[in-house]
JSON list of C-alpha atoms in Angstrom, two decimals:
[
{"chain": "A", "resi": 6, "resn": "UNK", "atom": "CA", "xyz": [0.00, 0.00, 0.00]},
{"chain": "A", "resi": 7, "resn": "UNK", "atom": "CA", "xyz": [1.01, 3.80, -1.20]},
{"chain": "A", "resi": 8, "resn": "UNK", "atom": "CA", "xyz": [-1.39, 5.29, -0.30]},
{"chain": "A", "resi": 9, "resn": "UNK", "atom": "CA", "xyz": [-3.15, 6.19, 3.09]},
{"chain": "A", "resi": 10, "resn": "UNK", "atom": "CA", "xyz": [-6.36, 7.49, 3.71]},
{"chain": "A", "resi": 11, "resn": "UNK", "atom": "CA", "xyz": [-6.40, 11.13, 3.31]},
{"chain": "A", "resi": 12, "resn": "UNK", "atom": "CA", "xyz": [-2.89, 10.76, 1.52]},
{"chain": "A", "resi": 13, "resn": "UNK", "atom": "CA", "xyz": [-3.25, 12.50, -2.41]},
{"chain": "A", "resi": 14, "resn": "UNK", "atom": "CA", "xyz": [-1.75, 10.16, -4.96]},
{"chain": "A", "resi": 15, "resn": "UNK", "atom": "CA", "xyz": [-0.52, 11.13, -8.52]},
{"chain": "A", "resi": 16, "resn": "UNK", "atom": "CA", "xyz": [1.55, 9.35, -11.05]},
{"chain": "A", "resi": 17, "resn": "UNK", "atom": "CA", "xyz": [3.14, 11.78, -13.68]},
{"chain": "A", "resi": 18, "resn": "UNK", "atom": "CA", "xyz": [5.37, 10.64, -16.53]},
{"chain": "A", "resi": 19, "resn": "UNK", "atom": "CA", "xyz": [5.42, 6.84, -14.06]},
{"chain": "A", "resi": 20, "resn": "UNK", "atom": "CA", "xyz": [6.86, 9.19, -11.85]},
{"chain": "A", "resi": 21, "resn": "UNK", "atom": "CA", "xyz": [4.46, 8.57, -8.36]},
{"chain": "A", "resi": 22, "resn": "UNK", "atom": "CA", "xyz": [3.86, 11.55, -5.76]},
{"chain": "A", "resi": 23, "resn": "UNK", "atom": "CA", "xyz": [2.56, 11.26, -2.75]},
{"chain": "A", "resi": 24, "resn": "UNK", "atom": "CA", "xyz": [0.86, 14.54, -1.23]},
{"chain": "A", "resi": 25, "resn": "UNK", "atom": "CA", "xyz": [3.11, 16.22, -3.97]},
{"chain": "A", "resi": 26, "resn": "UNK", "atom": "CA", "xyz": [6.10, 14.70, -2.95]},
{"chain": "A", "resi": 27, "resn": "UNK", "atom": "CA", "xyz": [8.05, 12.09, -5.27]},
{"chain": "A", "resi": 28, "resn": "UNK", "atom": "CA", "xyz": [8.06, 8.78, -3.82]},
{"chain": "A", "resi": 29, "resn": "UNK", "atom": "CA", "xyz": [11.71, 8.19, -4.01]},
{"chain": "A", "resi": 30, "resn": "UNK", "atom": "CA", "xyz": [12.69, 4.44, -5.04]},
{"chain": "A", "resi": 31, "resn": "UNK", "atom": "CA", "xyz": [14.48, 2.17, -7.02]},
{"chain": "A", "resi": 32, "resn": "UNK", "atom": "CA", "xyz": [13.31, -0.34, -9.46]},
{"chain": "A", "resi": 33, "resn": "UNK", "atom": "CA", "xyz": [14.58, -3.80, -9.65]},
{"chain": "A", "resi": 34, "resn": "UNK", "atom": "CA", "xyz": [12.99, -3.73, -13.78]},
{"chain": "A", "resi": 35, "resn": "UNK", "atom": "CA", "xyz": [12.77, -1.08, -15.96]},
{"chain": "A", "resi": 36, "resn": "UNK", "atom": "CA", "xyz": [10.01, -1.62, -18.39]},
{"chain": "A", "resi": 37, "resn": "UNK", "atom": "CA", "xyz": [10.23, 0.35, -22.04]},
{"chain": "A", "resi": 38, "resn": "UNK", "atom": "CA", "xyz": [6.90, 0.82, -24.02]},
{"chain": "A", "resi": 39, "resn": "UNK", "atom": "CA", "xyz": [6.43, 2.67, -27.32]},
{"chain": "A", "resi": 40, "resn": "UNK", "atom": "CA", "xyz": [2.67, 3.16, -25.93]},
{"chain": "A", "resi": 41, "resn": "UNK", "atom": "CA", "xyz": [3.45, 6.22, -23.59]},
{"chain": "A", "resi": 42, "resn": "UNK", "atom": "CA", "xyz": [0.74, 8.82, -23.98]},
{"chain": "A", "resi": 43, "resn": "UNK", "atom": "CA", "xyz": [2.06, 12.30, -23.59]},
{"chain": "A", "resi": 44, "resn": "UNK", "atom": "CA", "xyz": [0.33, 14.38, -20.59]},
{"chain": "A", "resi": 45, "resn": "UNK", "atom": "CA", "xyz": [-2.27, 16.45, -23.27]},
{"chain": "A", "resi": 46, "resn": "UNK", "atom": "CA", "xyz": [-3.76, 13.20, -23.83]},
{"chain": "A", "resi": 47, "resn": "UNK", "atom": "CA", "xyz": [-4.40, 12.22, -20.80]},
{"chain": "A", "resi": 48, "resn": "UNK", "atom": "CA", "xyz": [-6.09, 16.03, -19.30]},
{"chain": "A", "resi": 49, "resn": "UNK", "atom": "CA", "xyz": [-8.37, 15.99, -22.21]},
{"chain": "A", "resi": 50, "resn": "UNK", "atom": "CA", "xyz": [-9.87, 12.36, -22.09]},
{"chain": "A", "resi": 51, "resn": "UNK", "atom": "CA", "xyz": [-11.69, 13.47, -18.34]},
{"chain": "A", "resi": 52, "resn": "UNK", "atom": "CA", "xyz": [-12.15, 16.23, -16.46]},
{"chain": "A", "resi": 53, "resn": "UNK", "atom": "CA", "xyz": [-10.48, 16.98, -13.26]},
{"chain": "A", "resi": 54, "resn": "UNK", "atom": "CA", "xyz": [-13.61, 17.42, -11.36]},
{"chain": "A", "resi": 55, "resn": "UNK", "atom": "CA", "xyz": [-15.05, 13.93, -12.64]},
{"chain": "A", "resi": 56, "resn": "UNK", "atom": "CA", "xyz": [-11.48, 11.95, -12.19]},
{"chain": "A", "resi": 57, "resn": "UNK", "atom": "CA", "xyz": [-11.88, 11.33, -8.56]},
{"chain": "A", "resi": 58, "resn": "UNK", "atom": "CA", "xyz": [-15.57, 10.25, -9.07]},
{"chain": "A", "resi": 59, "resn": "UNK", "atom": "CA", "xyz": [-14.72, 7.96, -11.68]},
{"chain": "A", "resi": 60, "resn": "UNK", "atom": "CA", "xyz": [-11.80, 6.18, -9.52]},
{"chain": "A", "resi": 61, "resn": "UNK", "atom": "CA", "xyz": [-13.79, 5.59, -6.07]},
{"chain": "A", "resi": 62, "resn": "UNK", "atom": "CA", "xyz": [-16.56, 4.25, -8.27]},
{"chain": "A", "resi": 63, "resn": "UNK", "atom": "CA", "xyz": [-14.25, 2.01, -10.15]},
{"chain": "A", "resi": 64, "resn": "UNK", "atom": "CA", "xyz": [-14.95, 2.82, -13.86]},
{"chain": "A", "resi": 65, "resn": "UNK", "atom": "CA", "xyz": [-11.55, 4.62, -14.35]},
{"chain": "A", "resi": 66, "resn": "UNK", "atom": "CA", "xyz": [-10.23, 1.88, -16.51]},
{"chain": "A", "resi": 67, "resn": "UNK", "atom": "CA", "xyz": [-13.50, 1.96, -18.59]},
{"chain": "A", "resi": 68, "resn": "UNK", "atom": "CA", "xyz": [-12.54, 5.55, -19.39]},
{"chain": "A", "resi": 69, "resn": "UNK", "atom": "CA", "xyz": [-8.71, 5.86, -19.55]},
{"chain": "A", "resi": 70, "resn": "UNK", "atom": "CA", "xyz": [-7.86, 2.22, -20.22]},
{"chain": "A", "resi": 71, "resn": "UNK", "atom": "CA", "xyz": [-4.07, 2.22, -20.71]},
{"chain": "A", "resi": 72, "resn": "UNK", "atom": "CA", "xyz": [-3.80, 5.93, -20.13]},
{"chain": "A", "resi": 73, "resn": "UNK", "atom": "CA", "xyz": [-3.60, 6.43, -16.20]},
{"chain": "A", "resi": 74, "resn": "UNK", "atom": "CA", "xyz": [-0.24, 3.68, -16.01]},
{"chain": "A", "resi": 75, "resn": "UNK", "atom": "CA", "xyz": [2.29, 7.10, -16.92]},
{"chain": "A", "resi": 76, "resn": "UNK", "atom": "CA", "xyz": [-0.22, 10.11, -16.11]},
{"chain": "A", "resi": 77, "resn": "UNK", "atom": "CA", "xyz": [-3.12, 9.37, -12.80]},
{"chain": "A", "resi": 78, "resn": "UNK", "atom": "CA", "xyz": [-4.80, 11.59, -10.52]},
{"chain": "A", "resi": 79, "resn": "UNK", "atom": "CA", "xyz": [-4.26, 13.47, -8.31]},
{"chain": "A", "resi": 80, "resn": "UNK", "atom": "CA", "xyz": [-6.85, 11.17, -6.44]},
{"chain": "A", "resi": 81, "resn": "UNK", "atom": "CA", "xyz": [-7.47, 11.71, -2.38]},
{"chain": "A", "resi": 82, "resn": "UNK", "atom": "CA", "xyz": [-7.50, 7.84, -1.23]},
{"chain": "A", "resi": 83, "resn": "UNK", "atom": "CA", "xyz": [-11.00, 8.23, 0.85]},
{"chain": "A", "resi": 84, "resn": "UNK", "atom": "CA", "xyz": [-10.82, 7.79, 4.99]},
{"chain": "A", "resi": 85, "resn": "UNK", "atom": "CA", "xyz": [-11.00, 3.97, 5.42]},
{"chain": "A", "resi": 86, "resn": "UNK", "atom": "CA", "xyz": [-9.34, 3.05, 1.92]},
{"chain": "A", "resi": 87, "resn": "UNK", "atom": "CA", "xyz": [-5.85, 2.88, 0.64]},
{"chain": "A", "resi": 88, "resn": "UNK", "atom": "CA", "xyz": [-4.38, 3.07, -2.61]},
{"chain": "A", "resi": 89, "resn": "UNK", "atom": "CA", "xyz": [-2.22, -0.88, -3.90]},
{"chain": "A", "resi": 90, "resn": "UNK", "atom": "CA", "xyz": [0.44, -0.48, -5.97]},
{"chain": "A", "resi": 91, "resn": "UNK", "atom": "CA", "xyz": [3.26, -3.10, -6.21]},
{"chain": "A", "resi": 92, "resn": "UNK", "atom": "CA", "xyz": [6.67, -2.82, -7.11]},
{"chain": "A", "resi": 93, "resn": "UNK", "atom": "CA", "xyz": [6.01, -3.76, -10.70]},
{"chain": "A", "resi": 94, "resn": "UNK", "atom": "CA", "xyz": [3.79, -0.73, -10.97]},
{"chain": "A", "resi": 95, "resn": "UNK", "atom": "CA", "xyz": [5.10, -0.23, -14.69]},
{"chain": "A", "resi": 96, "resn": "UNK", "atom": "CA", "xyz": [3.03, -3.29, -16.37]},
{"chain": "A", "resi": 97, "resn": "UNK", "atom": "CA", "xyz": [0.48, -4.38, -13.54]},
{"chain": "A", "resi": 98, "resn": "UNK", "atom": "CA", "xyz": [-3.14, -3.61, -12.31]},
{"chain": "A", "resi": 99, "resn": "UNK", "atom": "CA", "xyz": [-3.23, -1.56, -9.15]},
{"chain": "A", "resi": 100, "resn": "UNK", "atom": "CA", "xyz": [-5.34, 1.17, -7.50]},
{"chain": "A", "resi": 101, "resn": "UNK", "atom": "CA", "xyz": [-4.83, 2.99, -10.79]},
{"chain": "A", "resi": 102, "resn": "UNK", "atom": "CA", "xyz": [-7.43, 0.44, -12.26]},
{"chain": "A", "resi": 103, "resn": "UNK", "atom": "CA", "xyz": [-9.67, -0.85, -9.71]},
{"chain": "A", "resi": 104, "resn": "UNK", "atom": "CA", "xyz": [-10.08, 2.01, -7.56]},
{"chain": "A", "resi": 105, "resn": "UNK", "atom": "CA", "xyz": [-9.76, 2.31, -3.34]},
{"chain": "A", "resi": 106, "resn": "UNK", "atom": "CA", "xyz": [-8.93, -0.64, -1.62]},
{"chain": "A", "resi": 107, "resn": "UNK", "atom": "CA", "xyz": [-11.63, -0.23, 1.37]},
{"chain": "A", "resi": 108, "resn": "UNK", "atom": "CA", "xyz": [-10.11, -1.20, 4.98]},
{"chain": "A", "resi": 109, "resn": "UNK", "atom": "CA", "xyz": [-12.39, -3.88, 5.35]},
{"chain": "A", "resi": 110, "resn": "UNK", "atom": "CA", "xyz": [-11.10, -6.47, 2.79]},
{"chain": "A", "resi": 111, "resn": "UNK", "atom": "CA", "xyz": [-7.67, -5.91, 4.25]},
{"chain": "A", "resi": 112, "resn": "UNK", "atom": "CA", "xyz": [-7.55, -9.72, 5.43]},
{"chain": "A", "resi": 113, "resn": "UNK", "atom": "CA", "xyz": [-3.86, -9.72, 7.31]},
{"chain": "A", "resi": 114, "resn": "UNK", "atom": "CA", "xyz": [0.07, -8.32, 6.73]},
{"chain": "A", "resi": 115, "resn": "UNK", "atom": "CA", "xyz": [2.45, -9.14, 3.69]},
{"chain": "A", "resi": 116, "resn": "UNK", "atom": "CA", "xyz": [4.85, -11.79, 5.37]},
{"chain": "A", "resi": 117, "resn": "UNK", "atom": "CA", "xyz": [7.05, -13.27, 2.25]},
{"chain": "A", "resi": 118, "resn": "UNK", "atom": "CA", "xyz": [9.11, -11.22, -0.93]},
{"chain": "A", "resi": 119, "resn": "UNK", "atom": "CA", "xyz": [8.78, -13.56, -3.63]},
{"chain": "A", "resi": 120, "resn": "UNK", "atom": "CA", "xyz": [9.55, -11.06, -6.80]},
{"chain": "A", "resi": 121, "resn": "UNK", "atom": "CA", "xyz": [12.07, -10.65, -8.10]},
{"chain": "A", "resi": 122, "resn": "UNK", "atom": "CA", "xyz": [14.09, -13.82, -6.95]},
{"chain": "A", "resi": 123, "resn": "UNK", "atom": "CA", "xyz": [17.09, -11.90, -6.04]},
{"chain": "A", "resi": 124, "resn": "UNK", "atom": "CA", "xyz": [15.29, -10.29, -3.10]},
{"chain": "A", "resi": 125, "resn": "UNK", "atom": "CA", "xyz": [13.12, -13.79, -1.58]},
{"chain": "A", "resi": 126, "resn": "UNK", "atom": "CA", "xyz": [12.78, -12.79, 2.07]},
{"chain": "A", "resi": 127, "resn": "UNK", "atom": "CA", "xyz": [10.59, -13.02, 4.69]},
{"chain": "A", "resi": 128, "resn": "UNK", "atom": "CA", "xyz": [8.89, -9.22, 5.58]},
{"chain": "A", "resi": 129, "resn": "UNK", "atom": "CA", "xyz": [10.47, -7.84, 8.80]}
]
């Protein structure tokens, strides 16, 4: 989890923000794609006052489709949500696609790394 409730999350050129801050990391994989759609696109497919809407609801990836992977949000994860986003955030569905993930179906803690190989640990 990224994202905490309250916390604003934005992804711009796959760069991710948190409450405007760059979530410094670094990436095991680097993934290359000749799909990247330049910011412009992305502003004028919805409009900022419908793009939260459309993300709590879940119909975001209806409307964007492969759009919102470089350029999302800036989305307010709602109290009692959070936003999911794994570490291979370049070519995977997250919170991006499916919306909030509501407190309630949290079911227990992340206890193993399995991905990539290199780093198989148990979580401390």
């Amino acid at each position: 989890m990224i994202g905490l409730p309250g916390e604003v999350v934005e992804v711009r050129d796959g760069r991710v923000f948190i409450d405007g801050k760059f979530l410094a990391e670094e990436p095991y994989a680097q993934w290359t794609d000749t799909y990247r759609q330049p910011q412009s696109v992305h502003a004028r497919e919805v409009a900022p006052e419908r793009y939260q809407e459309l993300w709590q609801t879940h119909v975001l990836d209806r409307e964007l489709q492969d759009i919102q992977r470089d350029y999302f949000g800036p989305v307010k994860v709602p109290e009692n949500a959070y936003f999911a986003m794994g570490d291979n955030r370049d070519h995977s569905c997250d919170s991006r696609y499916w919306g909030p993930v509501e407190q309630r179906y949290l079911k227990g803690k992340g206890w193993f790394i399995y991905w990539p190989p290199s780093r198989i640990a148990s979580v401390r």
